């Protein structure tokens, strides 16, 4: 290309320039550009004219096969030939010339194409792409999508920036590397912009405890990534580890990347807290019988009674902690050592509102300490020492003698050589201390004699020593201490009480050796079984007296815990007044039992009866002073007199009844056999003068009659108003036949057959004609054969009648006779006899309740029985199985509905029932009832569990006892093993052991007799105690003088006040309503309280009721609903007449008289009103 300008085109300019040139001196001029170029490359060259000149009419000349193009101004771009090796560039102008020589060389290889990153932009703004890969000294060239070079400046740099204005936009660029005039291949770059995620959330700030486990991190939207201290990933999930992060605040970042690869992040603050410092206290030792222990008191914790919790002071803040572990009750702070054996780890857990921490405390429970010994605690010349030991291992020991610590005696065992009172102080972990009960060691000169009985309660003992050292739950020990005359001083039952303390019964004697004071047993303060000191000179300070002053032990209290007797001043030492325990029964209180001893006087009318053919006849009475008279006045002042002959036969007994005497006369024959008992009604009808006579008709209707044969066997027995019962015996005095009045009508006799050991094996009814004497003769003649055939006197197993031989009297007729029962003994061979006829299934022993075996030949035991279902030919069958101790362990039976029943019982070593299981099998159903029983260490029943089929085990009852063994509480029905019960029944007793209260009649809490308020029923019995609101008359002979009660359903406290006649028969029962006195008397029986003309229930001399009134509600008022009058023939009730309201009470449809004629062998008929 030639860019020179023609001069003729610018004539004016030329002239001017010429003029100027003539005046300008020419300075240096040159061409710039590379002097060495590559073949085929393009280079830029620029001409620089001399200073102050302006070239015109210029041109470029380039030698060789080169081409160029003007770039404007004085610059050109030369494209060099691929073949020349040199070239010359000339600049020719009117004002001057310049040239540049260029060497053309082969080009270097092109640089590598660049790599471009950061070609994506998320969101709006500037995108700066970054190129890399240019060689050292090289640069980059950027081109647009049209491959147009974007010029110099940033286009030669590593980065290229531009703005993207739309959420989703795409632009194409090209970029190459350039060095030494060589440009690389172009790399196409696609720049894109994408939208950011719309919303990202890391969630709320969190607080963790440093010991918390890994926490799953969850952001929104899901699928992002987490970063931060303590964050780790596992598969596609992220977790935060508080322990790895350590305590303090940490910023966790959640980043979510959308489908375009654009990310947005959010942060959350996570606080990791250290655990609070918690201290559960030092390890602790407790005694199992020490009661509930407050765990909080060791921690300096203040206890809240209302919430049964406690507060722990920690860093000046207050929070509530919780105890847990074996033995902890109700989340603490109480620990019950009695339910823990050995060591328990309890945990105290405290929370500061964010984090909780725990500390463990080891609590070891121990049995109460006891001193054990091998000998008899008596030091002798042969055995001058005695070894004492503790009953188990404890942390610390200190032995004492006479309450003074023994220096150096700090081991489990101590060998002593001096008599005295020895005790052992035990110190447990945490400082709990306990002294053992002392044991008294004697020298042989101070010896107290004793007889000690040890009753082993379980098997497994192999030596006497092991028995001596066994606990009371395994061996019961009773020691009877004797004085030098061999009289009883004390009886000590070792660890009898529920708290395992000794029960002591003391005996003392007066100067004549008489035991005129008897003491209530008391419970000592310890349980060693040793002799207890008891000073008879000061009873009011004795341990026995003090025991009955305790008001919190649920035992009746008294100032007189003894009974005293007064003895007559004679060598016979007969008691003339006997008191009882308690203030009201002491001597000269007027409520003792008083005895008087005398002989009959002229005023005493005791007939001498003689039996005649017509009846009983008495021609005279017993002579003066020929009978002894014992007269007894009971606690209520009522008198009883008894006359006895020289043989010791009681002839007459007289009892007061308020209208005179009720006399019962006993008649004996010449051999001293009682033949008649004449009741009071008959005696009262006798004339006062002699002779006296009772005809046979009266004897049969009103008296008891007995006849005997020559061998003094009762052959006739007749009760009042009944026909005689005949009895027939064999020569071995076995009752073979008996017949009552009903059977006599049809010549029927009840028979009994026996085996070789005289055990009854069969009973039934047979038919024999003739009177008793004739039948007796038949029996005697039958057994005369025994001289030839001895076996005829008894039955053996055989195939004749129901599995027996039918060889003894009577011979049974299978058609006419009725077999009522059959009994089998000693073995189970009877099941193979055809006469058994029972189902074989009930003869099979079923192992259960851990009982696998039974005794196959239990000698002397009933093994099978069959009993007739009356009025049919069917029987109910029973089979009994025994263990090797001959205890019944299983019985199976059928029933009249074709079902079967099986009872299985398991026992402990001494025979206490541990489990019972009853299985009732009907045709298509089965019922199983399972009971389990537990006992305390002295054999008292504690808990009864009950399970039906596969149902839950129910704690049916849980018994509690006071220290003298009285049942004081029975808790009923628990489904959570005793934590809660449906009902709690409390029992209390008076000082004489008579039941006093069941709960209480107010159904309120009372520490004396009721420990809860949700009872369904409560009752109180009154004996000798008078209640002002009841106005009852005290009774001192155990007659109930009043009773009050309340039920939860009715919510009225009600009661009855009772009165009795002098024969202790009920006279009146007056109804009292303590909640609504207007209802008093509404339901009385016998009479209304305070109404003089109402005499109450009346009786005849025999004690039969003659008249009875019963009150009730009539038209809104109290009135008589029954006014009953009874009539008798002897003792047989003939009629009952009701004069009260016929529509209420006794339903008679009017007066009933002789509704039925009594059967010959009954007291009463069988009508609808009987």
mmCIF file of N, CA and C in Angstrom, residues 496-536:
data_model
loop_
_atom_site.group_PDB
_atom_site.id
_atom_site.type_symbol
_atom_site.label_atom_id
_atom_site.label_comp_id
_atom_site.label_asym_id
_atom_site.label_seq_id
_atom_site.Cartn_x
_atom_site.Cartn_y
_atom_site.Cartn_z
ATOM 1 N N UNK A 496 -38.237 -60.910 118.894
ATOM 2 C CA UNK A 496 -39.629 -61.224 118.550
ATOM 3 C C UNK A 496 -40.308 -60.095 117.803
ATOM 4 N N UNK A 497 -40.034 -58.864 118.164
ATOM 5 C CA UNK A 497 -40.812 -57.730 117.655
ATOM 6 C C UNK A 497 -40.463 -57.442 116.202
ATOM 7 N N UNK A 498 -41.325 -56.681 115.508
ATOM 8 C CA UNK A 498 -40.998 -56.296 114.125
ATOM 9 C C UNK A 498 -39.681 -55.558 113.997
ATOM 10 N N UNK A 499 -39.258 -54.862 115.063
ATOM 11 C CA UNK A 499 -37.974 -54.173 115.040
ATOM 12 C C UNK A 499 -36.838 -55.053 115.558
ATOM 13 N N UNK A 500 -37.116 -56.353 115.681
ATOM 14 C CA UNK A 500 -36.117 -57.349 116.102
ATOM 15 C C UNK A 500 -35.577 -57.068 117.503
ATOM 16 N N UNK A 501 -36.500 -56.820 118.415
ATOM 17 C CA UNK A 501 -36.142 -56.668 119.811
ATOM 18 C C UNK A 501 -36.788 -57.791 120.611
ATOM 19 N N UNK A 502 -36.203 -58.073 121.760
ATOM 20 C CA UNK A 502 -36.627 -59.223 122.552
ATOM 21 C C UNK A 502 -37.989 -58.992 123.197
ATOM 22 N N UNK A 503 -38.802 -60.037 123.214
ATOM 23 C CA UNK A 503 -40.042 -60.045 123.978
ATOM 24 C C UNK A 503 -39.757 -60.731 125.301
ATOM 25 N N UNK A 504 -40.056 -60.032 126.399
ATOM 26 C CA UNK A 504 -39.669 -60.506 127.727
ATOM 27 C C UNK A 504 -40.919 -60.691 128.571
ATOM 28 N N UNK A 505 -41.037 -61.858 129.174
ATOM 29 C CA UNK A 505 -42.090 -62.120 130.149
ATOM 30 C C UNK A 505 -41.430 -62.418 131.482
ATOM 31 N N UNK A 506 -41.810 -61.637 132.483
ATOM 32 C CA UNK A 506 -41.160 -61.700 133.796
ATOM 33 C C UNK A 506 -42.052 -62.450 134.768
ATOM 34 N N UNK A 507 -41.442 -63.187 135.667
ATOM 35 C CA UNK A 507 -42.168 -63.870 136.739
ATOM 36 C C UNK A 507 -41.530 -63.502 138.065
ATOM 37 N N UNK A 508 -42.372 -63.170 139.039
ATOM 38 C CA UNK A 508 -41.891 -62.883 140.396
ATOM 39 C C UNK A 508 -42.716 -63.687 141.389
ATOM 40 N N UNK A 509 -42.216 -63.802 142.614
ATOM 41 C CA UNK A 509 -42.846 -64.637 143.636
ATOM 42 C C UNK A 509 -42.850 -63.893 144.964
ATOM 43 N N UNK A 510 -43.884 -64.206 145.750
ATOM 44 C CA UNK A 510 -43.891 -63.616 147.086
ATOM 45 C C UNK A 510 -43.054 -64.475 148.025
ATOM 46 N N UNK A 511 -43.114 -64.137 149.348
ATOM 47 C CA UNK A 511 -42.250 -64.836 150.292
ATOM 48 C C UNK A 511 -42.615 -66.295 150.472
ATOM 49 N N UNK A 512 -43.823 -66.658 150.004
ATOM 50 C CA UNK A 512 -44.239 -68.048 150.108
ATOM 51 C C UNK A 512 -44.080 -68.805 148.787
ATOM 52 N N UNK A 513 -43.445 -68.159 147.824
ATOM 53 C CA UNK A 513 -43.220 -68.808 146.538
ATOM 54 C C UNK A 513 -44.421 -68.789 145.623
ATOM 55 N N UNK A 514 -45.398 -67.924 145.919
ATOM 56 C CA UNK A 514 -46.601 -67.860 145.103
ATOM 57 C C UNK A 514 -46.475 -66.752 144.056
ATOM 58 N N UNK A 515 -46.963 -67.002 142.876
ATOM 59 C CA UNK A 515 -46.898 -66.035 141.779
ATOM 60 C C UNK A 515 -48.183 -65.210 141.800
ATOM 61 N N UNK A 516 -48.209 -64.205 142.648
ATOM 62 C CA UNK A 516 -49.417 -63.402 142.840
ATOM 63 C C UNK A 516 -49.488 -62.212 141.900
ATOM 64 N N UNK A 517 -48.420 -61.915 141.189
ATOM 65 C CA UNK A 517 -48.426 -60.847 140.192
ATOM 66 C C UNK A 517 -47.975 -61.447 138.866
ATOM 67 N N UNK A 518 -48.771 -61.220 137.830
ATOM 68 C CA UNK A 518 -48.385 -61.643 136.491
ATOM 69 C C UNK A 518 -48.264 -60.411 135.613
ATOM 70 N N UNK A 519 -47.161 -60.337 134.895
ATOM 71 C CA UNK A 519 -46.820 -59.138 134.154
ATOM 72 C C UNK A 519 -47.113 -59.321 132.666
ATOM 73 N N UNK A 520 -47.624 -58.255 132.080
ATOM 74 C CA UNK A 520 -47.732 -58.268 130.629
ATOM 75 C C UNK A 520 -46.340 -58.378 130.022
ATOM 76 N N UNK A 521 -46.201 -59.127 128.957
ATOM 77 C CA UNK A 521 -44.888 -59.154 128.291
ATOM 78 C C UNK A 521 -44.553 -57.776 127.746
ATOM 79 N N UNK A 522 -43.293 -57.484 127.702
ATOM 80 C CA UNK A 522 -42.854 -56.203 127.149
ATOM 81 C C UNK A 522 -41.719 -56.453 126.179
ATOM 82 N N UNK A 523 -41.444 -55.442 125.371
ATOM 83 C CA UNK A 523 -40.377 -55.534 124.386
ATOM 84 C C UNK A 523 -39.193 -54.741 124.893
ATOM 85 N N UNK A 524 -38.056 -55.405 124.988
ATOM 86 C CA UNK A 524 -36.848 -54.741 125.471
ATOM 87 C C UNK A 524 -36.320 -53.772 124.423
ATOM 88 N N UNK A 525 -35.324 -52.999 124.822
ATOM 89 C CA UNK A 525 -34.751 -52.013 123.909
ATOM 90 C C UNK A 525 -33.687 -52.608 123.009
ATOM 91 N N UNK A 526 -33.418 -53.883 123.158
ATOM 92 C CA UNK A 526 -32.434 -54.533 122.307
ATOM 93 C C UNK A 526 -32.855 -55.984 122.098
ATOM 94 N N UNK A 527 -32.116 -56.698 121.285
ATOM 95 C CA UNK A 527 -32.550 -58.024 120.879
ATOM 96 C C UNK A 527 -31.482 -59.087 120.980
ATOM 97 N N UNK A 528 -30.797 -59.155 122.098
ATOM 98 C CA UNK A 528 -29.716 -60.130 122.234
ATOM 99 C C UNK A 528 -30.193 -61.490 122.695
ATOM 100 N N UNK A 529 -31.390 -61.564 123.297
ATOM 101 C CA UNK A 529 -31.856 -62.815 123.871
ATOM 102 C C UNK A 529 -31.328 -63.082 125.253
ATOM 103 N N UNK A 530 -30.539 -62.148 125.791
ATOM 104 C CA UNK A 530 -29.923 -62.346 127.098
ATOM 105 C C UNK A 530 -30.898 -62.005 128.217
ATOM 106 N N UNK A 531 -30.517 -62.366 129.431
ATOM 107 C CA UNK A 531 -31.301 -62.083 130.618
ATOM 108 C C UNK A 531 -31.391 -60.577 130.832
ATOM 109 N N UNK A 532 -32.591 -60.097 131.219
ATOM 110 C CA UNK A 532 -32.818 -58.675 131.423
ATOM 111 C C UNK A 532 -32.967 -58.392 132.922
ATOM 112 N N UNK A 533 -32.303 -57.350 133.386
ATOM 113 C CA UNK A 533 -32.423 -56.973 134.781
ATOM 114 C C UNK A 533 -33.820 -56.444 135.058
ATOM 115 N N UNK A 534 -34.393 -56.849 136.188
ATOM 116 C CA UNK A 534 -35.753 -56.451 136.539
ATOM 117 C C UNK A 534 -35.826 -56.342 138.052
ATOM 118 N N UNK A 535 -36.064 -55.125 138.542
ATOM 119 C CA UNK A 535 -36.078 -54.873 139.974
ATOM 120 C C UNK A 535 -37.519 -54.859 140.463
ATOM 121 N N UNK A 536 -37.911 -55.900 141.205
ATOM 122 C CA UNK A 536 -39.294 -55.989 141.688
ATOM 123 C C UNK A 536 -39.564 -54.973 142.787
#
